[in-house]
């Protein structure tokens, strides 16, 4: 039986042996992600294929990765939780110092790996955070339980309904015009 990998991993060793690593990470285990979730249940399924990134002049440990998850988000249209399908592929090259980032081939994102070690857990969490939508919403309006806004001028609220509204700064405009 193989011993599971513990973070941080030796990315140079994994890249030299062209290792493939896959597994599941519980979404509840990602501290930075928790605030973006409606529920912290479920898992992120990941696969990493380690190799070397070589641009002819420099060589870096690298990986091609993918993450799939079904996180529960809050729809910003109806404010109800919904399960969202997340699939993301990424390619990274590991650098020992920030100064090396400019040397990484263009198709790779540079990831800092001091002393040749990197946390796969943090890499997965970063990728999940990047893949989340800025404004989560149900894909189709039919799935959303929000009440639709007025679709025509006849459906708009009546102006007479606003007659009793107090506007405390209504006279401010007159003062500013002077």
CSV table of N, CA and C in Angstrom, one decimal, residues 4-11 13-26 30 44-52 61-68 88-94 108-109 111 118-128:
chain,number,residue,atom,x,y,z
A,4,UNK,N,0.2,7.9,1.6
A,4,UNK,CA,-0.3,9.1,1.0
A,4,UNK,C,0.7,10.3,1.0
A,5,UNK,N,0.6,11.2,0.0
A,5,UNK,CA,1.4,12.3,0.0
A,5,UNK,C,1.1,13.3,1.1
A,6,UNK,N,2.1,13.9,1.8
A,6,UNK,CA,1.8,14.9,2.8
A,6,UNK,C,2.4,16.2,2.3
A,7,UNK,N,1.6,17.3,2.6
A,7,UNK,CA,2.1,18.6,2.2
A,7,UNK,C,3.1,19.1,3.1
A,8,UNK,N,4.0,19.9,2.6
A,8,UNK,CA,4.3,20.2,1.2
A,8,UNK,C,5.0,19.0,0.5
A,9,UNK,N,4.9,18.9,-0.8
A,9,UNK,CA,5.5,17.8,-1.5
A,9,UNK,C,6.7,18.3,-2.2
A,10,UNK,N,7.6,17.4,-2.6
A,10,UNK,CA,8.8,17.7,-3.3
A,10,UNK,C,8.5,17.7,-4.8
A,11,UNK,N,8.2,18.9,-5.4
A,11,UNK,CA,7.8,19.0,-6.7
A,11,UNK,C,8.9,18.6,-7.7
A,13,UNK,N,11.1,16.1,-7.3
A,13,UNK,CA,11.1,14.6,-7.4
A,13,UNK,C,9.9,14.1,-8.1
A,14,UNK,N,8.7,14.7,-7.9
A,14,UNK,CA,7.5,14.2,-8.6
A,14,UNK,C,7.6,14.5,-10.1
A,15,UNK,N,8.2,15.7,-10.4
A,15,UNK,CA,8.3,16.0,-11.9
A,15,UNK,C,9.3,15.2,-12.5
A,16,UNK,N,10.4,14.9,-11.9
A,16,UNK,CA,11.5,14.0,-12.5
A,16,UNK,C,11.0,12.6,-12.7
A,17,UNK,N,10.1,12.1,-11.9
A,17,UNK,CA,9.5,10.8,-12.1
A,17,UNK,C,8.2,10.8,-12.9
A,18,UNK,N,7.8,12.0,-13.4
A,18,UNK,CA,6.6,12.2,-14.1
A,18,UNK,C,5.4,11.5,-13.5
A,19,UNK,N,5.2,11.8,-12.2
A,19,UNK,CA,4.2,11.2,-11.4
A,19,UNK,C,2.8,11.7,-11.7
A,20,UNK,N,1.8,10.9,-11.5
A,20,UNK,CA,0.4,11.3,-11.6
A,20,UNK,C,-0.2,11.1,-10.2
A,21,UNK,N,-0.8,12.2,-9.7
A,21,UNK,CA,-1.4,12.1,-8.3
A,21,UNK,C,-2.9,12.5,-8.5
A,22,UNK,N,-3.8,11.8,-7.9
A,22,UNK,CA,-5.2,12.1,-7.9
A,22,UNK,C,-5.8,11.9,-6.5
A,23,UNK,N,-6.9,12.5,-6.2
A,23,UNK,CA,-7.5,12.4,-5.0
A,23,UNK,C,-8.6,13.3,-4.7
A,24,UNK,N,-9.2,13.2,-3.6
A,24,UNK,CA,-10.4,14.1,-3.2
A,24,UNK,C,-10.0,14.9,-2.0
A,25,UNK,N,-10.4,16.2,-2.0
A,25,UNK,CA,-10.2,17.1,-0.9
A,25,UNK,C,-11.6,17.5,-0.4
A,26,UNK,N,-11.9,17.4,0.9
A,26,UNK,CA,-13.2,17.9,1.4
A,26,UNK,C,-13.2,19.4,1.3
A,30,UNK,N,-11.1,23.8,3.3
A,30,UNK,CA,-10.5,24.9,2.7
A,30,UNK,C,-10.9,26.2,3.5
A,44,UNK,N,-13.6,18.2,-3.6
A,44,UNK,CA,-13.0,18.6,-4.9
A,44,UNK,C,-12.2,17.4,-5.4
A,45,UNK,N,-12.4,16.9,-6.6
A,45,UNK,CA,-11.7,15.8,-7.2
A,45,UNK,C,-10.6,16.4,-8.0
A,46,UNK,N,-9.3,16.1,-7.7
A,46,UNK,CA,-8.2,16.6,-8.4
A,46,UNK,C,-7.3,15.6,-9.1
A,47,UNK,N,-6.6,16.0,-10.1
A,47,UNK,CA,-5.6,15.2,-10.7
A,47,UNK,C,-4.5,16.0,-11.1
A,48,UNK,N,-3.3,15.6,-10.8
A,48,UNK,CA,-2.0,16.3,-11.1
A,48,UNK,C,-1.2,15.4,-12.0
A,49,UNK,N,-0.6,15.9,-13.1
A,49,UNK,CA,0.3,15.2,-13.9
A,49,UNK,C,1.6,16.0,-13.9
A,50,UNK,N,2.6,15.5,-13.2
A,50,UNK,CA,3.9,16.3,-13.0
A,50,UNK,C,4.8,16.0,-14.2
A,51,UNK,N,5.6,17.0,-14.6
A,51,UNK,CA,6.5,16.9,-15.7
A,51,UNK,C,7.5,18.1,-15.5
A,52,UNK,N,8.4,18.2,-16.4
A,52,UNK,CA,9.3,19.3,-16.5
A,52,UNK,C,8.9,20.3,-17.5
A,61,UNK,N,10.2,22.3,-12.5
A,61,UNK,CA,9.2,21.3,-12.2
A,61,UNK,C,7.9,21.9,-12.5
A,62,UNK,N,7.0,21.1,-13.1
A,62,UNK,CA,5.7,21.7,-13.5
A,62,UNK,C,4.6,20.6,-13.4
A,63,UNK,N,3.4,21.0,-13.5
A,63,UNK,CA,2.2,20.1,-13.5
A,63,UNK,C,1.1,20.6,-14.3
A,64,UNK,N,0.4,19.7,-14.9
A,64,UNK,CA,-0.9,19.9,-15.5
A,64,UNK,C,-1.9,19.4,-14.5
A,65,UNK,N,-2.9,20.2,-14.1
A,65,UNK,CA,-3.8,19.8,-13.1
A,65,UNK,C,-5.3,20.1,-13.6
A,66,UNK,N,-6.2,19.4,-12.9
A,66,UNK,CA,-7.6,19.6,-13.1
A,66,UNK,C,-8.3,19.4,-11.8
A,67,UNK,N,-9.3,20.2,-11.6
A,67,UNK,CA,-10.1,20.1,-10.4
A,67,UNK,C,-11.6,20.1,-10.8
A,68,UNK,N,-12.4,19.3,-10.2
A,68,UNK,CA,-13.8,19.2,-10.4
A,68,UNK,C,-14.5,19.2,-9.0
A,88,UNK,N,-12.1,23.0,-13.7
A,88,UNK,CA,-11.0,23.9,-14.1
A,88,UNK,C,-9.8,23.1,-14.4
A,89,UNK,N,-9.1,23.5,-15.4
A,89,UNK,CA,-7.8,22.9,-15.8
A,89,UNK,C,-6.8,24.0,-15.6
A,90,UNK,N,-5.6,23.7,-15.2
A,90,UNK,CA,-4.5,24.7,-15.0
A,90,UNK,C,-3.2,24.0,-15.3
A,91,UNK,N,-2.2,24.9,-15.6
A,91,UNK,CA,-0.8,24.4,-15.8
A,91,UNK,C,0.1,25.4,-15.1
A,92,UNK,N,0.9,24.8,-14.2
A,92,UNK,CA,1.8,25.7,-13.4
A,92,UNK,C,3.2,25.1,-13.5
A,93,UNK,N,4.2,26.1,-13.3
A,93,UNK,CA,5.6,25.7,-13.2
A,93,UNK,C,6.0,26.3,-11.8
A,94,UNK,N,6.8,25.5,-11.1
A,94,UNK,CA,7.3,25.9,-9.8
A,94,UNK,C,8.6,26.6,-9.9
A,108,UNK,N,2.6,28.7,-18.8
A,108,UNK,CA,2.6,28.2,-17.4
A,108,UNK,C,2.3,29.4,-16.5
A,109,UNK,N,1.6,29.2,-15.4
A,109,UNK,CA,1.6,30.2,-14.3
A,109,UNK,C,2.7,29.8,-13.3
A,111,UNK,N,4.4,29.4,-9.8
A,111,UNK,CA,4.0,29.2,-8.4
A,111,UNK,C,5.2,29.0,-7.6
A,118,UNK,N,6.1,22.4,-2.4
A,118,UNK,CA,4.8,23.2,-2.5
A,118,UNK,C,3.7,22.4,-1.9
A,119,UNK,N,2.7,23.1,-1.5
A,119,UNK,CA,1.5,22.5,-0.9
A,119,UNK,C,0.4,22.3,-1.9
A,120,UNK,N,0.1,21.1,-2.2
A,120,UNK,CA,-1.0,20.8,-3.2
A,120,UNK,C,-2.3,21.2,-2.7
A,121,UNK,N,-2.5,21.2,-1.4
A,121,UNK,CA,-3.8,21.6,-0.7
A,121,UNK,C,-4.0,23.1,-1.0
A,122,UNK,N,-3.0,23.9,-0.9
A,122,UNK,CA,-3.1,25.4,-1.1
A,122,UNK,C,-3.3,25.6,-2.6
A,123,UNK,N,-2.6,24.8,-3.5
A,123,UNK,CA,-2.8,25.0,-4.9
A,123,UNK,C,-4.2,24.7,-5.3
A,124,UNK,N,-4.8,23.7,-4.8
A,124,UNK,CA,-6.2,23.3,-5.1
A,124,UNK,C,-7.1,24.4,-4.6
A,125,UNK,N,-6.9,24.9,-3.4
A,125,UNK,CA,-7.8,26.0,-2.8
A,125,UNK,C,-7.7,27.3,-3.7
A,126,UNK,N,-6.4,27.6,-4.1
A,126,UNK,CA,-6.3,28.8,-5.0
A,126,UNK,C,-7.0,28.6,-6.3
A,127,UNK,N,-7.0,27.4,-6.9
A,127,UNK,CA,-7.6,27.1,-8.1
A,127,UNK,C,-9.2,27.2,-7.9
A,128,UNK,N,-9.7,26.7,-6.8
A,128,UNK,CA,-11.1,26.7,-6.6
A,128,UNK,C,-11.6,28.2,-6.4
